[in-house]
Short mmCIF file of C-alpha atoms in Angstrom, two decimals:
data_model
loop_
_atom_site.label_atom_id
_atom_site.label_comp_id
_atom_site.label_asym_id
_atom_site.label_seq_id
_atom_site.Cartn_x
_atom_site.Cartn_y
_atom_site.Cartn_z
CA MET A 217 153.13 133.48 72.61
CA SER A 218 151.35 130.10 72.58
CA THR A 219 150.40 128.42 69.24
CA ALA A 220 146.76 128.75 70.10
CA ALA A 221 147.24 132.42 70.54
CA VAL A 222 148.83 132.76 67.17
CA ALA A 223 145.96 130.67 65.55
CA ALA A 224 143.55 132.93 67.15
CA GLY A 225 145.23 136.04 65.60
CA ALA A 226 146.21 137.37 69.01
CA ALA A 227 148.37 140.60 68.92
CA PRO A 228 151.77 140.78 70.07
CA ARG A 229 152.41 141.36 73.71
CA SER A 230 153.33 144.90 73.10
CA THR A 231 150.13 145.83 71.38
CA HIS A 232 147.11 143.99 72.72
CA TRP A 233 146.99 146.17 75.85
CA ILE A 234 146.99 149.30 73.44
CA ILE A 235 144.13 147.79 71.24
CA ALA A 236 142.14 146.74 74.31
CA PRO A 237 140.98 150.38 75.43
CA VAL A 238 140.51 151.45 71.94
CA VAL A 239 137.87 148.90 70.98
CA ALA A 240 136.29 149.14 74.47
CA ILE A 241 135.79 152.80 74.03
CA ALA A 242 133.92 152.19 70.72
CA ALA A 243 131.56 149.71 72.53
CA PHE A 244 131.22 152.03 75.49
CA MET A 245 130.19 154.93 73.21
CA GLU A 246 127.63 152.86 71.52
CA VAL A 247 126.14 151.26 74.88
CA MET A 248 126.00 154.62 76.46
CA ASP A 249 123.94 155.95 73.49
CA ILE A 250 121.14 153.60 74.41
CA SER A 251 120.61 155.18 77.77
CA ILE A 252 121.95 158.80 77.45
CA ALA A 253 119.01 160.09 75.50
CA ASN A 254 116.30 158.73 78.04
CA VAL A 255 116.58 161.80 80.45
CA ALA A 256 116.49 164.21 77.62
CA LEU A 257 113.17 163.10 76.08
CA PRO A 258 111.12 165.91 77.73
CA HIS A 259 113.70 168.47 76.45
CA ILE A 260 113.72 166.89 73.06
CA ALA A 261 109.95 166.78 72.95
CA GLY A 262 109.58 170.58 73.98
CA ASP A 263 112.30 171.68 71.61
CA LEU A 264 110.78 169.84 68.73
CA SER A 265 107.13 170.67 69.36
CA SER A 266 106.05 167.10 69.86
CA SER A 267 104.50 165.11 72.61
CA GLN A 268 106.27 163.13 75.31
CA ASN A 269 104.78 159.89 73.80
CA GLU A 270 105.92 160.81 70.24
CA SER A 271 109.51 161.56 71.42
CA THR A 272 109.86 157.86 72.92
CA TRP A 273 110.21 156.79 69.20
CA VAL A 274 113.72 158.43 69.37
CA LEU A 275 114.55 155.43 71.61
CA THR A 276 112.62 152.97 69.81
CA SER A 277 113.90 153.56 66.47
CA TYR A 278 117.62 153.28 67.65
CA LEU A 279 116.80 150.00 69.64
CA VAL A 280 114.89 148.32 66.68
CA THR A 281 117.68 148.84 64.07
CA ASN A 282 120.37 148.01 66.64
CA ALA A 283 118.73 144.65 67.49
CA VAL A 284 118.41 143.80 63.60
CA VAL A 285 122.15 144.58 62.91
CA MET A 286 123.78 143.01 65.95
CA PRO A 287 123.00 139.24 65.14
CA ILE A 288 124.26 139.61 61.47
CA SER A 289 127.49 141.47 62.55
CA GLY A 290 129.49 138.08 62.60
CA TRP A 291 128.36 137.38 59.07
CA LEU A 292 129.16 140.98 57.89
CA SER A 293 132.61 140.75 59.52
CA ASN A 294 133.41 137.30 58.14
CA THR A 295 132.25 138.46 54.65
CA PHE A 296 133.76 142.00 54.33
CA GLY A 297 136.70 141.66 56.75
CA ARG A 298 136.47 142.51 60.49
CA LYS A 299 138.58 145.63 60.38
CA ARG A 300 136.90 147.11 57.49
CA PHE A 301 133.42 146.43 58.89
CA PHE A 302 134.56 147.88 62.41
CA LEU A 303 135.66 151.03 60.70
CA THR A 304 132.43 151.37 58.70
CA CYS A 305 130.45 151.12 61.76
CA ILE A 306 132.59 153.75 63.63
CA PHE A 307 132.33 156.12 60.69
CA GLY A 308 128.60 155.66 60.28
CA PHE A 309 127.97 155.91 64.13
CA THR A 310 129.91 159.32 64.11
CA LEU A 311 128.27 160.71 61.13
CA SER A 312 124.88 159.82 62.15
CA SER A 313 125.56 161.22 65.62
CA MET A 314 126.51 164.48 64.20
CA LEU A 315 123.52 164.64 61.95
CA CYS A 316 121.27 163.91 65.14
CA GLY A 317 122.75 166.89 66.81
CA PHE A 318 121.58 168.92 63.90
CA ALA A 319 118.07 167.20 63.30
CA PRO A 320 115.50 170.06 62.48
CA ASN A 321 112.53 168.09 63.53
CA LEU A 322 111.28 164.94 65.34
CA ALA A 323 110.75 162.91 62.10
CA ALA A 324 114.35 163.75 60.98
CA LEU A 325 115.58 162.84 64.57
CA ILE A 326 113.81 159.47 64.57
CA GLY A 327 115.13 158.54 61.11
CA LEU A 328 118.73 159.58 62.00
CA ARG A 329 118.69 157.73 65.35
CA ALA A 330 117.59 154.61 63.33
CA LEU A 331 120.59 155.06 61.22
CA GLN A 332 122.79 155.51 64.34
CA GLY A 333 121.35 152.30 65.81
CA ALA A 334 122.03 150.43 62.51
CA THR A 335 125.64 151.52 62.27
CA GLY A 336 126.25 151.19 66.07
CA GLY A 337 124.90 147.55 65.85
CA GLY A 338 128.14 145.94 64.98
CA LEU A 339 130.33 147.98 67.45
CA GLN A 340 129.81 145.85 70.57
CA PRO A 341 130.15 142.23 69.00
CA VAL A 342 132.99 143.19 66.82
CA ALA A 343 134.82 144.95 69.65
CA GLN A 344 134.38 141.80 71.82
CA ALA A 345 135.55 139.56 69.04
CA ILE A 346 138.76 141.70 68.60
CA LEU A 347 139.38 141.61 72.14
CA ALA A 348 138.98 137.82 72.34
CA ASP A 349 141.36 137.20 69.38
CA SER A 350 143.90 139.89 70.33
CA PHE A 351 144.72 138.30 73.79
CA PRO A 352 146.24 134.90 74.29
CA ALA A 353 143.70 132.35 75.37
CA GLU A 354 145.10 132.17 78.95
CA LYS A 355 144.44 135.98 79.28
CA ARG A 356 140.90 136.13 77.82
CA GLY A 357 139.52 136.81 81.38
CA MET A 358 141.34 140.18 81.30
CA ALA A 359 139.98 140.85 77.87
CA ALA A 360 136.43 140.09 79.08
CA ALA A 361 137.01 142.29 82.07
CA ILE A 362 138.05 145.28 79.90
CA TYR A 363 135.05 144.75 77.61
CA GLY A 364 132.88 144.44 80.78
CA ILE A 365 134.01 147.95 82.01
CA ALA A 366 132.62 149.33 78.67
CA THR A 367 129.33 147.55 78.50
CA VAL A 368 128.21 147.11 82.11
CA VAL A 369 129.57 150.50 83.37
CA ALA A 370 128.25 152.56 80.43
CA PRO A 371 124.36 151.98 81.22
CA THR A 372 125.02 153.25 84.64
CA ILE A 373 126.91 156.32 83.48
CA GLY A 374 124.63 157.32 80.48
CA PRO A 375 121.61 158.76 82.34
CA THR A 376 123.77 160.75 84.71
CA LEU A 377 125.94 162.22 81.94
CA GLY A 378 122.74 162.78 79.67
CA GLY A 379 121.08 164.67 82.49
CA TRP A 380 124.07 166.80 83.24
CA ILE A 381 124.63 167.81 79.54
CA THR A 382 121.01 168.45 79.16
CA ASP A 383 120.79 170.61 82.28
CA ASN A 384 123.90 172.56 81.78
CA TYR A 385 124.04 172.84 77.91
CA HIS A 386 121.63 171.47 75.37
CA TRP A 387 120.20 168.10 74.61
CA ARG A 388 121.90 168.22 71.13
CA TRP A 389 125.23 167.84 72.76
CA ILE A 390 124.49 164.28 73.96
CA PHE A 391 124.80 163.26 70.23
CA LEU A 392 127.54 165.74 69.29
CA ILE A 393 130.00 164.52 71.94
CA ASN A 394 130.43 161.42 69.94
CA VAL A 395 131.98 163.17 66.92
CA PRO A 396 135.58 163.91 68.31
CA VAL A 397 135.59 160.58 69.94
CA GLY A 398 134.53 158.75 66.74
CA ILE A 399 137.25 160.73 64.72
CA THR A 400 139.85 159.66 67.20
CA LEU A 401 138.89 156.06 67.19
CA ILE A 402 138.81 155.85 63.42
CA MET A 403 142.57 157.04 63.35
CA LEU A 404 143.50 154.77 65.97
CA VAL A 405 141.82 151.72 64.52
CA MET A 406 143.45 152.21 61.32
CA SER A 407 146.85 152.34 62.69
CA LEU A 408 146.61 149.68 65.45
CA ILE A 409 144.46 146.76 64.23
CA ARG A 410 145.35 144.40 61.58
CA GLU A 411 142.83 143.42 58.86
CA ARG A 412 141.99 139.70 59.17
CA PRO A 413 141.12 138.40 55.65
CA PRO A 414 137.33 137.63 55.09
CA ARG A 415 136.56 134.06 56.26
CA ILE A 416 134.00 133.43 53.65
CA SER A 417 135.71 132.51 50.32
CA GLY A 418 134.18 132.08 46.85
CA PRO A 419 131.48 134.17 45.19
CA LEU A 420 129.39 136.23 47.53
CA SER A 421 126.28 134.61 48.69
CA VAL A 422 123.86 136.64 50.73
CA ASP A 423 121.38 134.97 52.92
CA TRP A 424 118.58 137.44 52.12
CA MET A 425 115.82 135.25 53.48
CA GLY A 426 117.73 135.03 56.85
CA PHE A 427 118.14 138.62 56.86
CA CYS A 428 114.43 139.20 56.44
CA PHE A 429 113.62 136.80 59.17
CA VAL A 430 116.07 138.59 61.53
CA ALA A 431 114.44 141.88 60.91
CA LEU A 432 110.90 140.57 61.32
CA ALA A 433 111.60 138.56 64.41
CA LEU A 434 113.99 141.04 66.42
CA GLY A 435 112.38 144.13 64.98
CA SER A 436 109.02 143.35 65.94
CA LEU A 437 109.94 142.07 69.28
CA GLN A 438 111.95 145.19 70.26
CA ILE A 439 109.10 147.39 69.50
CA VAL A 440 106.75 145.27 71.60
CA LEU A 441 109.16 145.46 74.51
CA ASP A 442 109.74 149.19 74.09
CA ARG A 443 105.97 150.27 73.44
CA GLY A 444 104.05 147.32 75.05
CA GLN A 445 103.37 149.21 78.46
CA ASP A 446 102.38 152.40 76.89
CA ASP A 447 99.91 150.61 74.61
CA ASP A 448 98.50 148.30 77.35
CA TRP A 449 100.27 145.12 75.77
CA PHE A 450 97.81 142.68 74.38
CA GLY A 451 95.07 145.18 74.71
CA SER A 452 96.41 146.86 71.85
CA GLY A 453 95.88 145.32 68.28
CA PHE A 454 99.06 146.84 67.16
CA ILE A 455 101.23 145.03 69.86
CA THR A 456 99.39 141.66 69.49
CA THR A 457 100.15 141.82 65.76
CA LEU A 458 103.81 142.58 66.31
CA THR A 459 103.94 139.71 68.76
CA LEU A 460 102.65 137.28 66.36
CA LEU A 461 104.85 138.54 63.63
CA SER A 462 107.93 138.01 65.95
CA ALA A 463 106.98 134.61 67.01
CA VAL A 464 106.43 133.53 63.31
CA GLY A 465 109.80 135.34 62.60
CA PHE A 466 111.70 133.41 65.09
CA ALA A 467 110.29 130.18 63.96
CA LEU A 468 111.17 130.76 60.39
CA LEU A 469 114.52 132.07 61.23
CA ILE A 470 115.60 129.06 63.29
CA TYR A 471 114.14 126.79 60.55
CA TRP A 472 115.88 128.53 57.64
CA GLU A 473 119.36 129.11 59.27
CA LEU A 474 119.71 125.56 60.50
CA ARG A 475 119.51 124.25 56.85
CA HIS A 476 121.31 127.17 55.18
CA PRO A 477 124.99 126.37 54.21
CA LYS A 478 126.13 129.97 54.88
CA PRO A 479 123.65 131.43 57.56
CA MET A 480 123.55 135.04 58.38
CA VAL A 481 122.99 134.13 61.97
CA GLU A 482 124.79 131.04 63.22
CA VAL A 483 122.19 129.51 65.30
CA ARG A 484 123.94 126.24 65.37
CA LEU A 485 126.23 127.56 68.14
CA LEU A 486 123.19 127.34 70.62
CA GLY A 487 123.44 123.49 69.95
CA ASN A 488 126.47 123.56 72.32
CA LYS A 489 125.04 123.08 75.73
CA ASP A 490 127.53 125.42 77.44
CA PHE A 491 127.11 128.15 74.91
CA ALA A 492 123.25 127.77 75.07
CA VAL A 493 123.52 128.08 79.13
CA THR A 494 125.78 131.09 78.92
CA PHE A 495 123.42 132.72 76.32
CA ILE A 496 120.68 132.41 78.80
CA LEU A 497 122.80 133.67 81.63
CA MET A 498 123.92 136.71 79.55
CA LEU A 499 120.32 137.44 78.69
CA MET A 500 119.48 137.40 82.51
CA LEU A 501 122.47 139.53 83.28
CA GLY A 502 121.20 142.17 81.04
CA PHE A 503 117.85 141.70 82.54
CA MET A 504 119.17 142.47 86.09
CA VAL A 505 121.64 145.18 85.02
CA LEU A 506 119.12 147.33 83.28
CA GLY A 507 116.03 146.21 85.19
CA SER A 508 117.50 147.34 88.58
CA THR A 509 119.23 150.37 86.83
CA TYR A 510 115.69 151.48 85.69
CA LEU A 511 114.09 150.90 89.10
CA LEU A 512 116.38 152.57 91.45
CA PRO A 513 116.57 156.08 89.80
CA ALA A 514 112.85 156.05 89.34
CA TYR A 515 112.22 155.09 92.94
CA MET A 516 114.47 157.99 93.94
CA GLN A 517 112.74 160.62 91.60
CA GLU A 518 109.08 159.49 92.08
CA LEU A 519 109.04 158.99 95.75
CA MET A 520 111.88 160.85 97.11
CA GLY A 521 112.01 163.95 94.97
CA TYR A 522 115.58 163.64 93.59
CA ARG A 523 116.62 165.27 90.38
CA ALA A 524 117.57 163.09 87.45
CA VAL A 525 121.31 163.76 87.93
CA ASP A 526 121.29 163.16 91.68
CA ALA A 527 119.47 159.90 91.19
CA GLY A 528 121.97 158.99 88.43
CA MET A 529 124.74 159.78 90.86
CA ALA A 530 123.54 157.12 93.21
CA LEU A 531 124.66 154.65 90.56
CA THR A 532 127.99 155.98 90.03
CA PRO A 533 129.74 154.58 92.94
CA GLY A 534 128.48 151.02 91.87
CA GLY A 535 130.33 151.86 88.60
CA CYS A 536 133.54 152.46 90.43
CA VAL A 537 133.07 149.14 92.28
CA MET A 538 132.93 147.34 88.92
CA LEU A 539 135.84 149.04 87.57
CA VAL A 540 137.97 147.86 90.58
CA LEU A 541 136.62 144.21 90.65
CA LEU A 542 136.34 143.44 86.90
CA PRO A 543 140.14 143.09 86.34
CA LEU A 544 140.36 141.10 89.74
CA VAL A 545 137.71 138.63 88.71
CA GLY A 546 139.55 138.51 85.14
CA ARG A 547 142.55 137.10 87.04
CA LEU A 548 140.65 134.50 88.88
CA ILE A 549 139.37 133.00 85.70
CA ASN A 550 142.33 130.85 85.21
CA LYS A 551 142.46 129.86 88.82
CA VAL A 552 138.83 129.11 89.72
CA ASP A 553 136.14 127.09 88.40
CA THR A 554 133.96 129.54 86.42
CA ARG A 555 130.88 127.90 87.59
CA LEU A 556 131.83 129.02 91.22
CA LEU A 557 132.38 132.57 90.26
CA VAL A 558 129.00 132.69 88.22
CA ALA A 559 127.48 131.06 91.36
CA ILE A 560 128.75 133.89 93.49
CA GLY A 561 127.53 136.44 91.11
CA LEU A 562 124.09 135.07 91.10
CA PHE A 563 123.85 134.69 94.95
CA ILE A 564 125.05 138.14 95.64
CA GLY A 565 122.87 139.61 93.02
CA GLY A 566 119.83 137.88 94.39
CA VAL A 567 120.38 138.71 97.85
CA SER A 568 121.21 142.46 96.91
CA LEU A 569 117.72 142.65 95.32
CA LEU A 570 116.04 140.94 98.15
CA TRP A 571 117.91 143.39 100.54
CA MET A 572 116.35 146.28 98.57
CA THR A 573 112.91 145.14 99.68
CA ASP A 574 113.78 146.88 103.08
CA LEU A 575 113.66 150.32 101.40
CA TYR A 576 111.23 152.99 102.84
CA LEU A 577 110.31 156.53 102.11
CA GLY A 578 112.78 158.03 104.56
CA VAL A 579 115.80 156.13 103.43
CA THR A 580 118.93 157.98 103.12
CA PHE A 581 121.02 158.61 99.82
CA ARG A 582 123.97 156.86 101.44
CA HIS A 583 121.98 153.66 102.20
CA ILE A 584 120.68 153.45 98.54
CA VAL A 585 124.33 153.97 97.31
CA LEU A 586 125.63 151.23 99.56
CA LEU A 587 123.01 148.91 98.24
CA ARG A 588 123.78 149.62 94.59
CA MET A 589 127.56 149.05 95.39
CA PHE A 590 126.81 145.75 97.00
CA GLN A 591 124.75 144.79 93.75
CA ALA A 592 127.55 145.96 91.53
CA VAL A 593 129.78 143.18 93.01
CA SER A 594 127.65 140.77 91.54
CA PHE A 595 127.82 142.32 87.96
CA ALA A 596 131.64 141.73 88.04
CA PHE A 597 131.33 138.16 89.15
CA LEU A 598 128.82 137.41 86.46
CA PHE A 599 130.08 139.26 83.39
CA VAL A 600 133.63 138.09 83.07
CA PRO A 601 133.07 134.33 83.93
CA ILE A 602 129.90 134.24 81.52
CA ASN A 603 131.88 135.61 78.73
CA ALA A 604 134.72 133.26 79.49
CA LEU A 605 132.43 130.29 79.45
CA ALA A 606 130.75 131.56 76.23
CA PHE A 607 134.14 131.58 74.41
CA ARG A 608 135.85 128.71 76.07
CA ASP A 609 135.13 126.15 73.27
CA ILE A 610 134.46 128.38 70.32
CA PRO A 611 136.88 127.97 67.34
CA PRO A 612 138.47 131.08 66.03
CA GLU A 613 136.56 131.10 62.90
CA LYS A 614 133.39 131.18 64.94
CA THR A 615 134.39 134.07 67.32
CA ASN A 616 132.49 136.84 65.33
CA ASN A 617 129.31 134.80 65.23
CA ALA A 618 129.46 133.83 68.97
CA SER A 619 130.22 137.61 69.99
CA ALA A 620 127.16 138.77 68.02
CA LEU A 621 124.90 136.26 69.82
CA ILE A 622 126.26 136.84 73.22
CA ASN A 623 125.89 140.64 72.77
CA LEU A 624 122.31 140.16 71.41
CA ALA A 625 121.51 138.35 74.61
CA ARG A 626 122.71 141.04 76.78
CA ASN A 627 121.05 143.86 74.92
CA PHE A 628 117.76 142.10 74.56
CA GLY A 629 117.88 140.88 78.23
CA GLY A 630 118.16 144.63 79.16
CA SER A 631 115.19 145.53 77.13
CA ILE A 632 113.01 142.59 78.65
CA GLY A 633 114.23 143.58 82.12
CA ILE A 634 113.07 147.29 81.65
CA SER A 635 109.88 146.19 80.11
CA PHE A 636 109.28 143.66 82.96
CA ALA A 637 110.16 145.96 85.81
CA SER A 638 107.98 148.82 84.21
CA THR A 639 105.02 146.60 83.71
CA LEU A 640 104.99 144.95 87.02
CA LEU A 641 105.32 148.19 88.77
CA THR A 642 102.20 149.49 87.01
CA ARG A 643 100.25 146.33 87.92
CA ARG A 644 101.23 146.09 91.46
CA GLU A 645 100.57 149.80 92.18
CA GLN A 646 96.99 149.31 90.89
CA PHE A 647 96.74 146.16 93.08
CA HIS A 648 98.20 147.79 96.18
CA GLN A 649 96.10 150.90 95.84
CA SER A 650 92.86 149.07 95.69
CA ARG A 651 93.72 147.05 98.78
CA ILE A 652 94.71 150.11 100.81
CA VAL A 653 91.49 152.03 99.58
CA GLU A 654 89.37 149.02 100.94
CA GLN A 655 90.43 150.06 104.36
CA LEU A 656 89.74 153.63 104.09
CA GLN A 657 86.04 153.48 105.31
CA ALA A 658 84.02 154.11 108.26
CA LEU A 659 83.94 150.48 109.43
CA ASN A 660 87.76 150.63 110.11
CA PRO A 661 87.92 152.50 113.65
CA ASN A 662 91.42 153.79 112.74
CA TYR A 663 90.30 155.68 109.74
CA PRO A 664 88.03 158.32 111.34
CA ASP A 665 90.65 158.94 113.95
CA TYR A 666 93.19 159.61 111.22
CA THR A 667 90.98 161.92 109.28
CA HIS A 668 90.17 163.99 112.35
CA HIS A 669 93.89 164.18 113.30
CA LEU A 670 94.95 164.98 109.97
CA GLY A 671 92.07 167.50 109.63
CA SER A 672 93.25 169.20 112.71
CA VAL A 673 96.86 169.41 111.52
CA LEU A 674 95.89 170.97 108.15
CA GLY A 675 93.11 173.14 109.80
CA THR A 676 90.37 171.82 107.58
CA PRO A 677 87.18 169.76 108.23
CA ALA A 678 87.98 165.82 108.46
CA ASP A 679 85.90 165.26 105.42
CA GLY A 680 86.91 168.20 103.52
CA SER A 681 88.42 168.05 100.09
CA THR A 682 91.77 169.12 101.28
CA THR A 683 91.98 166.24 103.86
CA LEU A 684 90.83 163.65 101.39
CA ALA A 685 93.27 164.84 98.94
CA SER A 686 96.09 164.52 101.38
CA ILE A 687 94.97 161.02 102.28
CA TYR A 688 94.78 159.96 98.64
CA GLN A 689 98.36 161.47 97.99
CA GLU A 690 99.77 159.35 100.79
CA VAL A 691 97.91 156.23 99.54
CA ALA A 692 99.45 156.56 96.12
CA ARG A 693 102.95 157.09 97.83
CA GLN A 694 102.46 153.86 99.82
CA ALA A 695 101.16 151.91 96.90
CA ALA A 696 103.94 152.96 94.74
CA LEU A 697 106.42 152.17 97.52
CA LEU A 698 105.08 148.57 97.91
CA SER A 699 105.16 148.09 94.19
CA TYR A 700 108.84 148.92 93.92
CA LEU A 701 109.51 146.53 96.65
CA ASP A 702 107.61 143.84 94.78
CA ASP A 703 109.64 144.48 91.81
CA PHE A 704 112.91 144.18 93.63
CA LYS A 705 111.71 140.88 95.29
CA ALA A 706 110.58 139.53 91.83
CA LEU A 707 114.11 140.12 90.26
CA GLY A 708 115.86 138.78 93.27
CA VAL A 709 114.00 135.52 93.21
CA ILE A 710 114.37 135.16 89.46
CA PHE A 711 118.20 135.40 89.87
CA LEU A 712 118.60 133.00 92.83
CA ALA A 713 116.33 130.61 90.58
CA LEU A 714 119.10 130.71 87.87
CA LEU A 715 121.72 128.77 90.07
CA PRO A 716 120.61 125.32 89.04
CA LEU A 717 121.30 126.16 85.32
CA LEU A 718 125.07 125.85 86.43
CA LEU A 719 124.65 122.22 86.70
CA LEU A 720 124.38 121.76 83.10
CA VAL A 721 127.68 123.55 82.28
CA ARG A 722 130.87 121.35 82.11
CA PRO A 723 133.15 122.18 85.01
CA GLY A 724 136.54 123.91 84.29
CA LYS A 725 138.46 127.07 84.37
CA GLY A 726 138.16 129.89 81.73
CA VAL A 727 141.06 128.53 79.67
CA PRO A 728 140.33 126.08 76.84
CA LYS A 729 142.08 122.74 77.38
CA ALA A 730 144.17 123.22 74.28
CA ALA A 731 145.66 126.73 75.39
CA ALA A 732 146.22 125.32 78.95
CA ALA A 733 148.27 122.51 77.93
CA PRO A 734 152.15 123.14 78.04
#
C-alpha cells in the first residue's frame, strides 16, 4: 500500500472492498427515503385525515432538517469521531423510521420525519468520506463509482419502490423496511470500520453562531424551494420573508465562518478554484438528475395515463445502465483527463434532454425508456469524475468537510431542479394555453370546420357544451405537452452552457500528484 494511502487511513486491500458496499447501502437507504414517500402522499393524507397540501410537509420537514445537518456533518465527524457519528446517524435514522411507521397522526409523522432527516443528514457525507479514505488514492475513482451507485441510482428507484409498496401493502412499510436494514448496518459498521480519533484536539469549542446561520440560511431556502410553487412564490409574504432570511443567513454564514478559527462549515474550501467549480458542477448534476426524474414520470402519468409504478419502471433501465457504467468510468479516472470525461457527460446530458423535445402524445413506452437510458450514460460520466476532481487536492484532514459540502451541493441541486422544472412547467402551460385559445375563434377558418367535424363524430351540436368541453380538454393536453418540451429544452441548454466551466479546472487525471508518483 502506498504511503499516501496509509496517511489517508486507507483500509487494507482485504477489507476496503467489504467496507464499500456497507457504507454505500447506508447512503442508499437515506437518499431513497427522500423520494420514496412522494408517491405515497395521497394515501398518507387519506389515512391520517388530512389534505394533500398538508401532507406535503412530510417531505418538507425531512428535507429541511436534512439540509441543516448535512453541511455540519464534517465538523461533527471531526469533533466526535467519524465512526461514532456514523453509528449514531444509522441508529437515529433506523429508530425514527420505525416510529414514522407507527405515527398516529400527521403532526407526529411530520415531527418524526424531521428527526429522520436530521439523523440521516450525516449518512451521505460520512459514507463518502469513509470510502475516500478507505481506498488508496489511485483507486478513488472506483470508490466514487460505488458511492455513485448508491446516490444516483437511489432517486430513480425510490418512487417505483414506494409506489409498489403502497399499492400492494401499506404506506407505513415505506418507513418500516429501513429497520432490518439499519440493524444489519449497525452490526457491520461496528465490526468492519475502524474508529479514527477526533481531529479537533483540546477543549470542545462549539461554533454556535455558525450553526444558527446554517439553520437560518439552508432551512429557509429549503422551505422556499419546496413550498414556493404551491404558495405562488413571491406573491406570498411567507415565501418572500423566508427568501430574505435565507439571503441574510448566507451572507452572515460566509462572513462568520471565514473568520472563525474552528468553523462548523469549512467554507474556505470554496477558495480552491477546482473545488469551487466541482461544487457548481455537482449542484448542476443534482439539478439534472432530479429535475428530469421529476419530469419524465409526471409526463407519463399526466399525459399518457400511466400508473405511478409503470411510470417509475421507465426509469429503472436507466438505473441499470448506471450500474454498469459507473465502475467502468471509475477505471478511466486514472487514465484520462477528468475534464474530458466531465465534458462527455455534459454533452451527452444536454443532447439527451434536447432529444426529449421530440416527445409527443403517442410516444411508446419503449422510446421513453431508450431516451432515459441514453441520458443515464451522462450521469455515470459526470458523477465519478466530478467527485474525483473534488477530492483530488483535498488533504486527508479535510475529507469530512469536503464531503459535507459536495453532498450538500448535490442535494440542493436536486431541490432546485425539481422546483425549477415544476415552476417552468406551470408557467409555460399557462402561456401555451393562452396562445392556443387565441386561435379558437370564428375568424380562423379551420376552427368552424373542426367544431363541425368533432360535433358530427360525437353526435352533438358544433357549439354544444360536450363539443366545447372536448375541445378544451385537447387544448389543455397540447398546452401541457408543449410545456414539458420547453422544460426539457431549458434543462438541455443549461447543461450545454456548463461546458466552458471546465476551462477553469486544472488539467490532470483523478489521482493526486503525490499519490501518482512512484
